[in-house]
Every structure is written in structure tokens, then in C-alpha cells.
Tab-separated table of C-alpha atoms in Angstrom:
chain	number	residue	atom	x	y	z
A	1	MET	CA	8.187	-1.386	-23.357
A	2	HIS	CA	6.023	-0.188	-20.441
A	3	LYS	CA	3.900	-3.245	-19.791
A	4	LYS	CA	5.530	-3.727	-16.399
A	5	THR	CA	6.440	-0.136	-15.569
A	6	LEU	CA	3.552	1.999	-14.391
A	7	VAL	CA	3.200	5.581	-15.588
A	8	ARG	CA	3.200	6.773	-11.983
A	9	ASP	CA	6.538	5.060	-11.396
A	10	LEU	CA	7.996	6.445	-14.630
A	11	LEU	CA	7.021	9.980	-13.613
A	12	LYS	CA	8.779	9.574	-10.277
A	13	GLU	CA	11.866	7.907	-11.745
A	14	LYS	CA	12.358	10.639	-14.363
A	15	GLN	CA	11.868	13.660	-12.090
A	16	ALA	CA	15.546	14.684	-12.197
A	17	GLU	CA	15.464	14.748	-16.017
A	18	LEU	CA	12.343	16.917	-16.322
A	19	THR	CA	12.219	20.651	-16.952
A	20	ALA	CA	10.261	22.908	-14.603
A	21	ALA	CA	7.299	22.948	-17.008
A	22	GLU	CA	7.369	19.161	-17.400
A	23	ARG	CA	7.435	18.762	-13.626
A	24	LYS	CA	4.243	20.835	-13.457
A	25	VAL	CA	2.507	18.323	-15.730
A	26	SER	CA	3.947	15.440	-13.723
A	27	ALA	CA	2.671	16.980	-10.473
A	28	VAL	CA	-0.822	17.389	-11.899
A	29	LEU	CA	-0.919	13.783	-13.102
A	30	LEU	CA	0.369	12.361	-9.814
A	31	GLU	CA	-1.863	14.558	-7.670
A	32	GLU	CA	-4.984	13.494	-9.559
A	33	GLN	CA	-4.148	9.769	-9.717
A	34	LEU	CA	-3.478	10.173	-13.496
A	35	LEU	CA	-7.142	10.972	-14.182
A	36	THR	CA	-6.290	14.337	-15.761
A	37	GLY	CA	-4.303	12.399	-18.365
A	38	LEU	CA	-7.549	11.104	-19.828
A	39	GLN	CA	-8.495	14.598	-20.993
A	40	SER	CA	-7.481	16.163	-24.304
A	41	ILE	CA	-3.930	17.438	-24.593
A	42	ASN	CA	-5.200	21.021	-24.741
A	43	ARG	CA	-7.282	20.568	-21.603
A	44	LEU	CA	-4.354	18.984	-19.723
A	45	ALA	CA	-2.057	21.799	-20.866
A	46	GLU	CA	-4.549	24.361	-19.604
A	47	PHE	CA	-4.933	22.547	-16.286
A	48	ALA	CA	-1.143	22.378	-15.757
A	49	ASP	CA	-0.587	25.895	-17.146
A	50	VAL	CA	1.915	24.700	-19.757
A	51	SER	CA	1.996	24.395	-23.556
A	52	SER	CA	0.886	21.322	-25.513
A	53	PRO	CA	4.448	20.725	-26.838
A	54	THR	CA	5.605	20.472	-23.192
A	55	ILE	CA	3.258	17.525	-22.676
A	56	ILE	CA	4.495	15.842	-25.859
A	57	ARG	CA	8.127	16.267	-24.717
A	58	LEU	CA	7.241	14.767	-21.328
A	59	ALA	CA	5.602	11.770	-22.992
A	60	ARG	CA	8.709	11.149	-25.088
A	61	LYS	CA	11.007	11.433	-22.063
A	62	LEU	CA	8.918	8.705	-20.454
A	63	GLY	CA	9.538	6.508	-23.504
A	64	PHE	CA	6.288	6.940	-25.420
A	65	ASP	CA	5.951	8.032	-29.059
A	66	GLY	CA	3.767	10.942	-28.040
A	67	PHE	CA	0.759	11.980	-25.985
A	68	SER	CA	-1.512	9.310	-27.477
A	69	GLY	CA	0.879	6.564	-26.350
A	70	LEU	CA	1.092	8.062	-22.860
A	71	GLN	CA	-2.681	8.387	-22.709
A	72	ASP	CA	-3.169	4.746	-23.737
A	73	ALA	CA	-0.836	3.637	-20.943
A	74	ILE	CA	-2.685	5.839	-18.441
A	75	ARG	CA	-6.021	4.398	-19.593
A	76	ASP	CA	-4.739	0.821	-19.156
A	77	GLU	CA	-3.296	1.614	-15.723
A	78	ILE	CA	-6.510	3.171	-14.446
A	79	ALA	CA	-8.555	0.279	-15.855
A	80	ALA	CA	-6.340	-2.232	-14.020
A	81	ARG	CA	-6.561	-0.230	-10.817
A	82	MET	CA	-10.359	-0.164	-10.923
A	83	LYS	CA	-10.886	-3.700	-12.239
A	84	GLN	CA	-14.026	-5.320	-10.813
A	85	PRO	CA	-14.005	-8.833	-9.246
A	86	LEU	CA	-16.017	-10.430	-12.080
A	87	ALA	CA	-13.702	-8.947	-14.704
A	88	LYS	CA	-10.720	-10.367	-12.838
A	89	LEU	CA	-12.380	-13.790	-12.758
A	90	ASP	CA	-12.932	-13.786	-16.526
A	91	ALA	CA	-9.319	-12.743	-17.141
A	92	SER	CA	-8.015	-15.522	-14.899
A	93	LYS	CA	-9.615	-18.420	-16.778
A	94	PRO	CA	-6.938	-20.638	-18.377
A	95	VAL	CA	-6.866	-21.207	-22.120
A	96	GLY	CA	-8.079	-24.750	-22.668
A	97	GLY	CA	-8.675	-25.239	-18.944
A	98	SER	CA	-5.796	-27.714	-18.548
A	99	ASP	CA	-3.787	-26.120	-15.720
A	100	HIS	CA	-4.900	-26.859	-12.170
A	101	ILE	CA	-5.831	-23.841	-10.050
A	102	VAL	CA	-3.202	-24.778	-7.433
A	103	SER	CA	-0.447	-24.717	-10.046
A	104	ARG	CA	-1.619	-21.371	-11.391
A	105	PHE	CA	-1.837	-19.929	-7.868
A	106	ILE	CA	1.678	-21.098	-6.989
A	107	GLU	CA	3.029	-19.456	-10.124
A	108	ALA	CA	1.126	-16.209	-9.538
A	109	VAL	CA	1.973	-15.907	-5.838
A	110	SER	CA	5.660	-16.670	-6.421
A	111	SER	CA	5.728	-13.990	-9.112
A	112	ASN	CA	3.935	-11.546	-6.805
A	113	ILE	CA	6.482	-11.985	-4.032
A	114	ASN	CA	9.432	-11.701	-6.421
A	115	ARG	CA	8.056	-8.544	-8.059
A	116	THR	CA	7.295	-7.055	-4.643
A	117	LEU	CA	10.873	-7.689	-3.548
A	118	GLU	CA	12.228	-6.124	-6.753
A	119	ARG	CA	10.606	-2.791	-5.903
A	120	LEU	CA	11.261	-2.997	-2.143
A	121	ASP	CA	13.507	-0.224	-0.815
A	122	LEU	CA	15.568	-1.891	1.922
A	123	ALA	CA	16.550	1.459	3.430
A	124	GLU	CA	12.884	2.375	3.779
A	125	PHE	CA	12.164	-1.059	5.247
A	126	ASP	CA	14.812	-0.389	7.910
A	127	GLN	CA	13.380	3.074	8.620
A	128	VAL	CA	9.915	1.615	9.180
A	129	ALA	CA	11.342	-1.147	11.385
A	130	GLY	CA	13.001	1.599	13.434
A	131	LEU	CA	9.690	3.430	13.864
A	132	LEU	CA	7.814	0.290	14.865
A	133	SER	CA	10.468	-0.867	17.342
A	134	ASP	CA	10.534	2.479	19.190
A	135	PRO	CA	8.585	1.737	22.418
A	136	THR	CA	7.820	5.435	22.971
A	137	ARG	CA	5.685	5.555	19.823
A	138	ARG	CA	2.018	4.621	19.801
A	139	LEU	CA	1.054	2.367	16.900
A	140	TYR	CA	-2.399	2.269	15.307
A	141	LEU	CA	-3.414	-0.251	12.631
A	142	LEU	CA	-6.363	-0.451	10.251
A	143	GLY	CA	-7.208	-2.257	7.042
A	144	GLY	CA	-10.016	-2.160	4.532
A	145	ARG	CA	-12.686	-4.670	3.630
A	146	ILE	CA	-10.158	-7.143	2.173
A	147	THR	CA	-7.043	-6.114	4.107
A	148	ARG	CA	-8.607	-5.986	7.571
A	149	SER	CA	-7.215	-9.474	8.218
A	150	ASN	CA	-3.682	-8.239	7.382
A	151	ALA	CA	-4.009	-5.407	9.895
A	152	HIS	CA	-5.297	-7.827	12.530
A	153	TYR	CA	-2.471	-10.283	11.859
A	154	PHE	CA	0.163	-7.534	12.159
A	155	PHE	CA	-1.482	-6.228	15.330
A	156	ASN	CA	-1.499	-9.672	16.968
A	157	HIS	CA	2.266	-9.928	16.582
A	158	LEU	CA	3.206	-6.339	17.385
A	159	GLN	CA	1.179	-6.157	20.596
A	160	ILE	CA	3.047	-9.200	21.909
A	161	ILE	CA	6.435	-7.716	21.017
A	162	ARG	CA	5.871	-4.176	22.323
A	163	PRO	CA	3.388	-1.957	24.223
A	164	GLN	CA	1.097	0.811	22.941
A	165	VAL	CA	-0.342	-1.000	19.910
A	166	THR	CA	-3.983	-0.409	18.970
A	167	LEU	CA	-6.146	-2.054	16.321
A	168	LEU	CA	-8.665	0.573	15.240
A	169	ASP	CA	-12.319	-0.319	15.019
A	170	SER	CA	-13.627	-0.700	11.464
A	171	SER	CA	-16.391	1.834	12.175
A	172	PRO	CA	-15.385	5.429	11.270
A	173	SER	CA	-17.693	6.750	13.997
A	174	VAL	CA	-15.190	5.762	16.708
A	175	TRP	CA	-12.040	7.019	14.973
A	176	PRO	CA	-12.133	10.576	16.414
A	177	GLN	CA	-11.306	9.284	19.913
A	178	SER	CA	-8.132	7.651	18.601
A	179	LEU	CA	-7.250	10.648	16.447
A	180	LEU	CA	-7.064	12.749	19.613
A	181	ASP	CA	-3.871	10.882	20.577
A	182	MET	CA	-2.290	10.749	17.122
A	183	ASP	CA	0.515	13.275	17.402
A	184	ALA	CA	4.106	13.304	16.137
A	185	GLY	CA	4.832	10.306	18.365
A	186	ALA	CA	2.174	8.154	16.724
A	187	VAL	CA	2.381	5.845	13.715
A	188	LEU	CA	-0.719	4.940	11.699
A	189	ILE	CA	-0.290	1.718	9.702
A	190	VAL	CA	-2.878	1.479	6.920
A	191	PHE	CA	-3.655	-1.310	4.453
A	192	ASP	CA	-5.505	-0.274	1.289
A	193	ILE	CA	-5.620	-2.115	-2.040
A	194	ARG	CA	-7.651	-1.539	-5.194
A	195	ARG	CA	-11.241	-0.549	-4.926
A	196	TYR	CA	-9.604	1.872	-2.504
A	197	GLU	CA	-11.726	3.035	0.415
A	198	LYS	CA	-12.554	6.715	0.834
A	199	GLU	CA	-12.993	6.368	4.598
A	200	LEU	CA	-9.398	5.152	4.967
A	201	GLU	CA	-8.150	8.069	2.890
A	202	LYS	CA	-10.045	10.497	5.117
A	203	LEU	CA	-8.553	8.884	8.224
A	204	ALA	CA	-5.035	9.220	6.786
A	205	ASP	CA	-5.664	12.872	5.978
A	206	LEU	CA	-6.870	13.610	9.527
A	207	ALA	CA	-4.033	11.623	11.110
A	208	LEU	CA	-1.451	13.534	9.073
A	209	LYS	CA	-2.975	16.830	10.195
A	210	GLN	CA	-2.553	15.613	13.783
A	211	GLY	CA	1.163	15.063	13.068
A	212	ALA	CA	1.166	11.260	12.915
A	213	ASN	CA	3.558	9.261	10.739
A	214	ILE	CA	1.733	7.119	8.181
A	215	VAL	CA	2.951	3.761	6.862
A	216	LEU	CA	0.943	2.449	3.915
A	217	PHE	CA	0.711	-1.077	2.528
A	218	THR	CA	-0.913	-1.017	-0.903
A	219	ASP	CA	-0.900	-2.647	-4.327
A	220	ALA	CA	1.247	-2.009	-7.399
A	221	TRP	CA	-0.962	0.851	-8.613
A	222	GLY	CA	-0.865	2.723	-5.311
A	223	SER	CA	-3.703	3.797	-3.034
A	224	PRO	CA	-4.657	7.509	-2.981
A	225	ILE	CA	-3.386	7.416	0.614
A	226	GLU	CA	0.140	7.369	-0.829
A	227	LYS	CA	0.139	11.183	-0.956
A	228	TYR	CA	-0.281	11.298	2.838
A	229	ALA	CA	2.166	8.512	3.722
A	230	GLN	CA	5.761	9.016	4.806
A	231	HIS	CA	6.467	5.372	4.003
A	232	CYS	CA	4.809	3.143	1.422
A	233	PHE	CA	5.163	-0.531	0.538
A	234	ARG	CA	3.719	-1.574	-2.822
A	235	ALA	CA	2.952	-5.266	-3.274
A	236	THR	CA	1.838	-7.200	-6.342
A	237	VAL	CA	-1.591	-8.719	-5.719
A	238	GLU	CA	-2.931	-10.276	-8.941
A	239	VAL	CA	-3.827	-13.985	-8.938
A	240	PRO	CA	-6.200	-16.185	-11.003
A	241	SER	CA	-9.231	-15.269	-8.902
A	242	SER	CA	-11.995	-12.690	-8.539
A	243	TRP	CA	-10.069	-11.412	-5.523
A	244	ASP	CA	-6.613	-9.993	-5.108
A	245	SER	CA	-4.049	-11.885	-3.039
A	246	THR	CA	-2.440	-10.295	0.012
A	247	LEU	CA	0.223	-12.985	0.457
A	248	ALA	CA	2.982	-10.631	-0.735
A	249	ILE	CA	1.776	-8.065	1.803
A	250	ASN	CA	1.874	-10.722	4.521
A	251	PHE	CA	5.432	-11.549	3.461
A	252	LEU	CA	6.402	-7.925	4.224
A	253	ILE	CA	4.496	-8.039	7.518
A	254	GLU	CA	6.286	-11.148	8.712
A	255	ALA	CA	9.686	-9.763	7.705
A	256	LEU	CA	8.933	-6.589	9.661
A	257	VAL	CA	7.752	-8.584	12.685
A	258	ALA	CA	11.054	-10.498	12.685
A	259	GLU	CA	13.101	-7.291	12.417
A	260	VAL	CA	11.108	-5.405	15.062
A	261	GLN	CA	11.424	-8.334	17.459
A	262	SER	CA	15.169	-8.495	16.775
A	263	ARG	CA	15.537	-4.795	17.593
A	264	SER	CA	13.429	-5.170	20.750
A	265	SER	CA	14.682	-8.590	21.834
A	266	ASP	CA	14.982	-7.932	25.585
A	267	GLN	CA	11.657	-6.169	25.859
A	268	SER	CA	9.823	-8.676	23.674
A	269	ALA	CA	11.309	-11.640	25.564
A	270	GLU	CA	10.033	-10.195	28.837
A	271	ARG	CA	6.569	-9.565	27.390
A	272	ILE	CA	6.360	-13.054	25.874
A	273	ALA	CA	7.429	-14.647	29.170
A	274	THR	CA	4.775	-12.668	31.036
A	275	LEU	CA	2.172	-13.618	28.426
A	276	GLU	CA	3.039	-17.303	28.713
A	277	GLN	CA	2.692	-17.088	32.494
A	278	MET	CA	-0.739	-15.490	32.138
A	279	ILE	CA	-1.817	-18.155	29.654
A	280	GLY	CA	-0.668	-20.867	32.038
A	281	GLU	CA	-2.510	-19.349	34.992
A	282	SER	CA	-5.687	-18.792	33.016
A	283	ARG	CA	-5.602	-22.362	31.619
A	284	ILE	CA	-6.926	-21.143	28.273
A	285	PHE	CA	-4.925	-23.694	26.293
A	286	ARG	CA	-4.412	-27.406	26.858
A	287	THR	CA	-1.014	-28.425	28.206
A	288	ASN	CA	-1.249	-32.113	27.268
């Protein structure tokens, strides 16, 4: 029943149906990235300051037979979130080895994009586009070891469309200088997928304390940075490879670039014209 619905999503979807005591358990699980759900039912009840029957009722409201079923789902979800590259490679090998890797990639990537779109909140997409198209806001972008290229790609487009766009250095030692200017008028755009990076989480925490708005791009399981972000886009990333695919994330990036440019058409047209003039005068590119 819950192979495709994550426990974290179920907890959020069912909030309106939960009692006050059940919401306390839900809050504990969400705050601790579900890790407290791996403890005994008595230990979890003590941690959430509720009774054991409350936890059993919560599990049943989520669609499980009881706490053991909920705990199994939590264990599977955490295992998937922390899956190592070699384990992903073993899981991706085709039975019989008959299917070509290109065919399997096409199928996986198409599924990733479709599943990402299914969970996309269009109203939130529009809100983020509004933030990014506001020329008075300063934008800062940063990605992790795998997603750094996504941040750079987004930056390259945004800084042509509008002013005040900064790609943060990957070294945490230089972040404090940028944090000085991250106030309520700033937007920090962070990319963080599984094998989540503690340095990025610390940056998000500090940026939030400075008053910045945080937009997070993450995977289906959700980076720990989600608790700091005002806006979050979850993308499906699994493909037949040791590495996760960020093509679904890039799909969201390109859609946002198109919308931001549409909302800033006059300004972006002027900037692009000026850029083209500079390129022509500098003779960086061939003209014939």
C-alpha cells in the first residue's frame, strides 16, 4: 500500500485527522528525520510524552496494521535515503542483462520527471518564481558535491535575466562574508540530495537566522534542510546507476528560468542585449 508513499509524506497529509497526542508523535518523527521511529514503542512514547496506544492509533491512521508495520516502512525509507553508491549499482543490474542501459535510463528518467510533476505544487512554483523575479531581492545559490552543477547551471541563467545573483563558493570558510548580506530581502537557493551534506544544513540554519528566504531542491526523501526552507521542491532521482540523476531537478530549473524571464521580460531583454554587445566587442566567440 505504501511502497510509493513515504512515511514523512503520510504524516504531513494526515495532520488534520490527528489528535493532539498523535501530532506530538508526528512532530517528533518529522523533527528527527524518522530516526526516533527505529526505537522501541515504549522509548518513542517516552520521547514524545504520550502513551504506547497513541502510537499504535497513529500507525493505523497512516494505514499500517500497527507499530511494527510503521517501523518497517520507516526502516525501508531511511535505508533508501542513505543508500550507498555501490548498493545502488548492484540494485540497478538488469535480470538476465538483456535490456540496454540507454533504454533503462530513458524509462527511469521519464518516470522520475512524471513522478516529480505529480508531487509538484503549482502554487508554490508560482510563489518561488515571484521571489526569483523580484529585482530588489538578492539571490544566492549553492549545491553539494553532486548538485553543484545544478546550482551553477541555474546561476548562469538567472544572472543573465536579472541582477544581484551570486553563486556561493563551495568552501564554507568564505560563507560568512555572504551571510552578512542575507537579510529578509535575500533568497538562498540550495540543492541537496541524499548523502546530505552537513555543511549545507549549517549554512541554511545560519541564513534563516539572518532572515533569508530559503528555497530547497532535494530528492524524494527530503534533505534535513527542509525544516529551514520556506519552499521545497522534491524530485525523483533514482536511475540504474551508482549515482542519482538530477535531470528531474534540471527540468524544474529550466521551467523556473522560463517563468522568471517571462515575468522580467523587459529587464531581461535589456540585459541580454547589453551582454550580446559586450560579447561582440570582446570578440570572445566566432561570428563566422
